[in-house]
Tab-separated table of C-alpha atoms and ligand atoms in Angstrom:
chain	number	residue	atom	x	y	z
A	763	ALA	CA	105.734	135.014	102.473
A	764	ARG	CA	107.840	133.602	99.651
A	765	HIS	CA	106.060	130.214	99.452
A	766	LEU	CA	102.596	128.725	99.898
A	767	LEU	CA	103.329	125.429	101.628
A	768	GLY	CA	100.432	124.960	104.019
A	769	ILE	CA	97.479	126.565	105.765
A	770	GLU	CA	99.480	126.050	108.957
A	771	ASP	CA	101.664	129.055	107.985
A	772	LEU	CA	98.761	131.445	107.233
A	773	SER	CA	97.066	133.871	109.619
A	774	PRO	CA	93.315	134.651	109.383
A	775	ASP	CA	94.270	137.962	107.710
A	776	ASP	CA	96.461	136.141	105.137
A	777	ILE	CA	93.487	133.900	104.353
A	778	ARG	CA	91.145	136.881	103.965
A	779	ILE	CA	93.589	138.675	101.655
A	780	ILE	CA	93.894	135.612	99.372
A	781	LEU	CA	90.117	135.062	99.322
A	782	ASP	CA	89.322	138.730	98.630
A	783	LEU	CA	91.643	138.763	95.619
A	784	ALA	CA	90.359	135.351	94.476
A	785	ASP	CA	86.811	136.721	94.633
A	786	GLN	CA	87.828	139.442	92.170
A	787	TYR	CA	89.468	136.873	89.881
A	788	ALA	CA	86.359	134.668	90.080
A	789	ASP	CA	84.266	137.573	88.760
A	790	LEU	CA	86.871	138.437	86.106
A	791	ASN	CA	86.959	134.800	84.938
A	792	ARG	CA	83.250	135.018	84.096
A	793	ARG	CA	83.766	137.952	81.734
A	794	PRO	CA	84.706	137.534	78.074
A	795	ARG	CA	88.140	139.166	78.546
A	796	LYS	CA	89.903	136.890	80.989
A	797	HIS	CA	93.494	137.973	80.932
A	798	SER	CA	95.591	140.038	83.301
A	799	ASP	CA	99.333	140.635	83.258
A	800	ALA	CA	100.091	139.987	86.934
A	801	LEU	CA	102.614	137.258	86.010
A	802	ALA	CA	103.848	138.797	82.730
A	803	GLY	CA	107.507	137.934	82.176
A	804	MET	CA	107.414	135.189	84.813
A	805	THR	CA	107.947	131.464	84.327
A	806	GLN	CA	105.833	128.877	86.131
A	807	ILE	CA	106.818	125.194	86.175
A	808	ASN	CA	104.293	122.557	87.276
A	809	MET	CA	105.866	119.362	88.694
A	810	PHE	CA	103.245	116.723	89.481
A	811	PHE	CA	104.673	113.463	90.854
A	812	GLU	CA	101.112	112.202	91.462
A	813	ASN	CA	98.112	112.161	89.141
A	814	SER	CA	95.869	115.199	89.004
A	815	THR	CA	93.029	116.531	86.893
A	816	ARG	CA	91.709	119.593	88.743
A	817	THR	CA	94.806	120.968	90.469
A	818	GLN	CA	97.226	120.692	87.569
A	819	SER	CA	94.845	122.041	84.922
A	820	SER	CA	93.666	124.918	87.108
A	821	PHE	CA	97.237	125.936	88.021
A	822	GLU	CA	98.064	125.873	84.303
A	823	LEU	CA	95.011	127.958	83.377
A	824	ALA	CA	95.634	130.332	86.281
A	825	GLY	CA	99.227	130.958	85.161
A	826	LYS	CA	98.171	131.493	81.542
A	827	ARG	CA	95.350	133.858	82.483
A	828	LEU	CA	97.900	135.933	84.417
A	829	GLY	CA	100.322	136.044	81.498
A	830	ALA	CA	103.052	133.666	82.764
A	831	ASP	CA	105.050	131.276	80.584
A	832	VAL	CA	103.784	127.944	81.911
A	833	MET	CA	105.599	124.631	81.542
A	834	ASN	CA	104.143	121.301	82.656
A	835	MET	CA	106.931	118.836	83.432
A	836	ALA	CA	105.975	115.361	82.230
A	837	MET	CA	107.277	113.591	85.328
A	838	GLN	CA	106.629	110.106	83.914
A	839	ALA	CA	109.008	110.937	81.037
A	840	SER	CA	111.603	112.777	83.171
A	841	SER	CA	115.008	111.613	84.460
A	842	ILE	CA	113.323	110.738	87.780
A	843	LYS	CA	112.738	107.428	85.972
A	844	LYS	CA	116.553	107.055	85.680
A	845	GLY	CA	116.987	107.505	89.416
A	846	GLU	CA	117.475	111.276	89.663
A	847	THR	CA	116.298	112.443	93.087
A	848	LEU	CA	113.536	114.946	93.785
A	849	ILE	CA	116.059	117.496	95.049
A	850	ASP	CA	118.417	117.094	92.056
A	851	THR	CA	115.427	117.438	89.738
A	852	ALA	CA	114.327	120.587	91.543
A	853	LEU	CA	117.847	122.072	91.515
A	854	THR	CA	118.092	121.364	87.773
A	855	LEU	CA	114.819	123.159	87.082
A	856	ASN	CA	115.769	125.959	89.488
A	857	ALA	CA	118.913	126.569	87.418
A	858	MET	CA	116.617	127.494	84.509
A	859	ARG	CA	115.414	130.394	86.691
A	860	PRO	CA	111.693	129.813	87.010
A	861	ASP	CA	109.765	132.197	89.244
A	862	LEU	CA	107.082	129.808	90.478
A	863	LEU	CA	107.294	126.074	91.067
A	864	VAL	CA	104.026	124.199	91.654
A	865	VAL	CA	104.686	120.786	93.192
A	866	ARG	CA	102.573	117.730	94.029
A	867	HIS	CA	104.338	114.782	95.665
A	868	PRO	CA	103.174	111.545	97.343
A	869	HIS	CA	105.403	112.067	100.411
A	870	SER	CA	104.344	114.334	103.282
A	871	GLY	CA	106.955	117.052	103.763
A	872	ALA	CA	108.590	116.629	100.319
A	873	VAL	CA	107.400	120.036	99.087
A	874	ASN	CA	108.688	121.838	102.215
A	875	LEU	CA	112.069	120.119	101.757
A	876	LEU	CA	112.217	121.184	98.118
A	877	ALA	CA	111.306	124.780	99.018
A	878	GLU	CA	114.446	124.994	101.168
A	879	LYS	CA	116.650	124.189	98.166
A	880	VAL	CA	115.356	126.515	95.447
A	881	THR	CA	115.416	130.277	94.905
A	882	CYS	CA	111.932	130.634	93.381
A	883	ALA	CA	108.492	130.643	95.026
A	884	VAL	CA	107.059	127.175	95.724
A	885	LEU	CA	103.349	126.335	95.880
A	886	ASN	CA	102.277	123.057	97.460
A	887	ALA	CA	99.773	121.296	95.179
A	888	GLY	CA	99.357	118.437	97.693
A	889	ASP	CA	102.011	116.446	99.596
A	890	GLY	CA	101.094	112.981	100.870
A	891	ARG	CA	98.686	113.173	103.793
A	892	HIS	CA	100.092	116.512	104.922
A	893	GLU	CA	98.538	119.579	103.227
A	894	HIS	CA	96.699	120.751	100.116
A	895	PRO	CA	96.478	124.482	100.872
A	896	THR	CA	94.956	125.729	97.608
A	897	GLN	CA	92.184	123.113	97.929
A	898	ALA	CA	91.266	124.408	101.406
A	899	LEU	CA	91.355	127.987	100.096
A	900	LEU	CA	89.093	127.182	97.146
A	901	ASP	CA	86.746	125.330	99.483
A	902	ALA	CA	86.714	128.380	101.767
A	903	LEU	CA	85.932	130.708	98.859
A	904	THR	CA	83.120	128.423	97.696
A	905	ILE	CA	81.642	128.353	101.208
A	906	ARG	CA	81.980	132.119	101.633
A	907	ARG	CA	80.239	132.804	98.318
A	908	ALA	CA	77.434	130.299	99.045
A	909	LYS	CA	76.852	131.197	102.703
A	910	GLY	CA	77.841	134.866	102.699
A	911	ARG	CA	80.339	134.323	105.528
A	912	LEU	CA	83.216	132.109	106.621
A	913	HIS	CA	82.818	132.110	110.376
A	914	ARG	CA	80.470	130.537	112.919
A	915	LEU	CA	79.401	127.820	110.483
A	916	THR	CA	79.103	124.129	111.333
A	917	VAL	CA	81.087	122.117	108.806
A	918	ALA	CA	80.903	118.320	108.712
A	919	ILE	CA	83.897	116.647	107.040
A	920	CYS	CA	82.943	113.059	106.298
A	921	GLY	CA	84.695	109.837	105.344
A	922	ASP	CA	88.366	109.004	105.019
A	923	ILE	CA	89.884	111.760	107.162
A	924	ALA	CA	92.978	109.782	108.138
A	925	HIS	CA	94.493	109.708	104.646
A	926	SER	CA	93.302	113.127	103.529
A	927	ARG	CA	95.519	116.194	103.087
A	928	VAL	CA	92.338	118.012	101.990
A	929	ALA	CA	90.757	117.315	105.397
A	930	ARG	CA	93.880	118.414	107.270
A	931	SER	CA	94.162	121.724	105.409
A	932	ASN	CA	90.415	122.352	105.759
A	933	ILE	CA	90.441	121.589	109.498
A	934	LEU	CA	93.261	124.108	109.963
A	935	LEU	CA	91.631	126.811	107.816
A	936	LEU	CA	88.099	126.442	109.179
A	937	GLY	CA	89.451	126.436	112.743
A	938	LYS	CA	91.467	129.625	112.146
A	939	MET	CA	88.303	131.311	110.827
A	940	GLU	CA	86.330	130.279	113.940
A	941	ASN	CA	84.009	127.643	112.556
A	942	ARG	CA	82.785	124.485	114.254
A	943	VAL	CA	84.253	121.417	112.553
A	944	ARG	CA	82.855	117.916	112.967
A	945	LEU	CA	84.655	114.862	111.611
A	946	ILE	CA	82.382	111.936	110.733
A	947	GLY	CA	83.683	108.527	109.715
A	948	PRO	CA	84.546	105.031	110.903
A	949	PRO	CA	87.001	105.162	113.842
A	950	THR	CA	89.653	103.444	111.668
A	951	LEU	CA	89.573	106.395	109.241
A	952	ILE	CA	89.776	109.138	111.887
A	953	PRO	CA	93.389	110.147	112.662
A	954	THR	CA	94.623	109.506	116.179
A	955	GLY	CA	94.735	112.738	118.155
A	956	ALA	CA	91.980	114.322	116.025
A	957	ALA	CA	90.352	115.819	119.125
A	958	ASP	CA	93.577	117.815	119.732
A	959	LEU	CA	92.844	119.665	116.472
A	960	GLY	CA	89.865	121.356	118.129
A	961	VAL	CA	87.245	119.341	116.242
A	962	GLU	CA	84.316	117.145	117.287
A	963	VAL	CA	84.440	113.482	116.231
A	964	CYS	CA	81.452	111.260	115.469
A	965	ASP	CA	81.037	107.845	113.818
A	966	ASP	CA	77.362	108.184	112.914
A	967	MET	CA	76.166	110.282	109.951
A	968	ALA	CA	72.661	111.012	111.298
A	969	GLU	CA	74.045	112.336	114.559
A	970	GLY	CA	77.053	114.116	113.075
A	971	LEU	CA	75.140	115.945	110.345
A	972	LYS	CA	72.663	117.583	112.762
A	973	GLY	CA	72.807	121.361	112.334
A	974	ALA	CA	75.501	121.229	109.629
A	975	ASP	CA	75.665	124.223	107.250
A	976	VAL	CA	78.232	122.516	105.048
A	977	VAL	CA	78.690	118.793	104.317
A	978	MET	CA	82.095	118.016	102.848
A	979	MET	CA	82.511	114.482	101.531
A	980	LEU	CA	85.917	112.854	100.970
A	981	ARG	CA	87.127	110.117	98.661
A	982	LEU	CA	88.064	106.742	100.130
A	983	GLN	CA	91.835	106.853	99.416
A	984	LYS	CA	92.601	103.187	98.906
A	985	GLU	CA	96.004	103.986	97.404
A	986	ARG	CA	97.151	105.298	100.802
A	987	MET	CA	95.795	102.408	102.897
A	988	ASP	CA	98.907	100.168	102.681
A	989	GLY	CA	96.762	97.053	102.675
A	990	GLY	CA	95.171	98.160	105.989
A	991	PHE	CA	91.514	99.126	106.396
A	992	ILE	CA	89.724	98.662	103.091
A	993	PRO	CA	86.010	98.433	103.821
A	994	SER	CA	83.506	96.809	101.496
A	995	GLU	CA	82.252	99.650	99.296
A	996	ARG	CA	78.640	98.564	99.721
A	997	GLU	CA	78.858	98.543	103.493
A	998	TYR	CA	80.747	101.840	103.488
A	999	TYR	CA	78.125	103.506	101.268
A	1000	HIS	CA	75.344	102.184	103.470
A	1001	ARG	CA	76.863	103.702	106.636
A	1002	TYR	CA	78.764	106.764	105.404
A	1003	GLY	CA	77.777	107.467	101.788
A	1004	LEU	CA	75.864	110.738	101.466
A	1005	ASP	CA	72.408	110.484	99.921
A	1006	ALA	CA	69.258	112.604	100.222
A	1007	ALA	CA	68.058	110.667	103.290
A	1008	LYS	CA	71.267	111.286	105.254
A	1009	LEU	CA	71.488	114.898	104.061
A	1010	ALA	CA	68.018	115.486	105.556
A	1011	HIS	CA	69.706	115.433	109.005
A	1012	ALA	CA	71.696	118.571	108.114
A	1013	ARG	CA	70.216	122.070	107.885
A	1014	ASP	CA	67.671	122.551	105.087
A	1015	ASP	CA	70.028	124.971	103.338
A	1016	ALA	CA	73.187	122.883	103.852
A	1017	ILE	CA	75.515	122.748	100.845
A	1018	VAL	CA	77.245	119.585	99.644
A	1019	MET	CA	80.937	119.631	98.717
A	1020	HIS	CA	83.477	117.158	97.379
A	1021	PRO	CA	87.071	117.994	96.351
A	1022	GLY	CA	87.082	115.330	93.640
A	1023	PRO	CA	87.904	112.957	92.176
A	1024	MET	CA	84.576	111.508	93.280
A	1025	ASN	CA	83.536	107.881	93.565
A	1026	ARG	CA	79.810	107.921	92.827
A	1027	GLY	CA	77.959	105.297	94.821
A	1028	VAL	CA	80.861	104.909	97.296
A	1029	GLU	CA	81.039	108.135	99.305
A	1030	ILE	CA	78.254	110.062	97.559
A	1031	ASP	CA	75.067	109.377	95.618
A	1032	GLY	CA	75.519	110.452	91.978
A	1033	THR	CA	72.132	112.191	91.731
A	1034	LEU	CA	72.850	114.266	94.838
A	1035	ALA	CA	76.303	115.185	93.531
A	1036	ASP	CA	74.644	116.565	90.371
A	1037	ASP	CA	71.811	118.375	92.198
A	1038	ILE	CA	72.606	122.050	91.622
A	1039	ASN	CA	70.207	123.049	94.415
A	1040	ARG	CA	72.461	121.380	97.007
A	1041	SER	CA	75.803	120.500	95.447
A	1042	VAL	CA	78.520	123.139	94.882
A	1043	ILE	CA	81.030	120.650	93.472
A	1044	GLN	CA	81.310	122.419	90.099
A	1045	GLU	CA	81.665	125.819	91.843
A	1046	GLN	CA	84.597	124.323	93.796
A	1047	VAL	CA	86.329	123.532	90.514
A	1048	GLU	CA	85.598	127.036	89.197
A	1049	MET	CA	86.928	128.669	92.375
A	1050	GLY	CA	90.084	126.560	92.026
A	1051	VAL	CA	91.258	128.663	89.083
A	1052	ALA	CA	90.484	131.942	90.895
A	1053	VAL	CA	92.222	130.918	94.128
A	1054	ARG	CA	95.335	129.763	92.273
A	1055	MET	CA	95.416	133.035	90.338
A	1056	ALA	CA	95.242	134.955	93.625
A	1057	ALA	CA	97.890	132.827	95.344
A	1058	MET	CA	100.353	133.169	92.464
A	1059	ASP	CA	99.644	136.885	91.995
A	1060	LEU	CA	100.386	137.553	95.697
A	1061	LEU	CA	103.595	135.475	95.638
A	1062	ALA	CA	104.693	137.265	92.451
A	1063	ARG	CA	104.237	140.622	94.232
A	1064	THR	CA	106.521	139.374	97.029
A	1065	LEU	CA	109.104	138.194	94.493
A	1066	ARG	CA	109.082	141.554	92.707
A	1067	ALA	CA	109.422	143.433	95.987
A	1068	GLU	CA	112.354	141.218	97.021
A	1069	ARG	CA	114.019	141.720	93.667
A	1070	GLU	CA	113.591	145.476	93.814
A	1071	GLY	CA	114.959	145.409	97.355
A	1072	GLY	CA	117.930	143.353	96.162
A	1073	THR	CA	117.223	140.456	98.560
A	1074	TYR	CA	116.316	137.940	95.862
A	1075	ALA	CA	118.772	136.527	93.326
B	2002	CP	N1	90.965	117.865	94.428
B	2002	CP	C1	92.097	117.529	93.764
B	2002	CP	O1	93.231	117.761	94.241
B	2002	CP	O2	91.886	116.913	92.550
B	2002	CP	P1	93.019	116.392	91.558
B	2002	CP	O3	93.711	115.243	92.238
B	2002	CP	O4	92.295	115.991	90.310
B	2002	CP	O5	93.992	117.518	91.317
């Protein structure tokens, strides 16, 4: 494929191919010599219309480790502030002939729309509540490395599912790889029609965590709540915040995940988040660089093949 817009578009084999290459990059990243030339001569532009720490920095590092020229657009200082539209901005950057465009946008579907207008490869770095494909892939790689497999696991995704593109992409990926997915959260934060996604739904942590191999916590996304359901943080933590007592309901070897940014004392206990015997939160960040290297390397191979075949301008 030319773009990476969502897990929805990937087959189980596509997912395995990305994860196998990412595994190799993860090992390479731990060695003193970190560079490859998979993106040599290519230009990568990062356009983040929403704040980011992990995704933007790891895409930047990934591009640099693969030898690309990487440019981070400072969107707050761009002509978007003068009223230029997303599409005009993208067409302007496209005219500079980048090879890879990495885009985060607050509106669901904005990255797919942009991908239709440009001639380079587009990677979705998170669009509204829709998808965050590289997050689901890095989560999958973290799980596979910790558990030794990525099938027939019970994965509990807990908290604010309704506003979460991370949850949506993970539900799709884990389902495609034949895992059992359980959503746990207050009914107001579970999307309508969740059961149609092939998942189990539960509003009680003790019950929902039973038998879980993986416990994935999510941030309460108040910025997407439009003044709707905003629970008291204390009450929320009491019922849904993960601490050692609630984790005891999961399997003894269950791992704890969080995509970040994390609100300690709201959705997760800070001590548990830092417990390297249970928490793989830092491994998730590390795998983020490897997965983004793999995703961009594979798209670059497609671009080169298209160019050699004369089908790409
Ligand atoms: N998990 C994630 O997307 O984090 P950032 O918002 O910091 O990129």
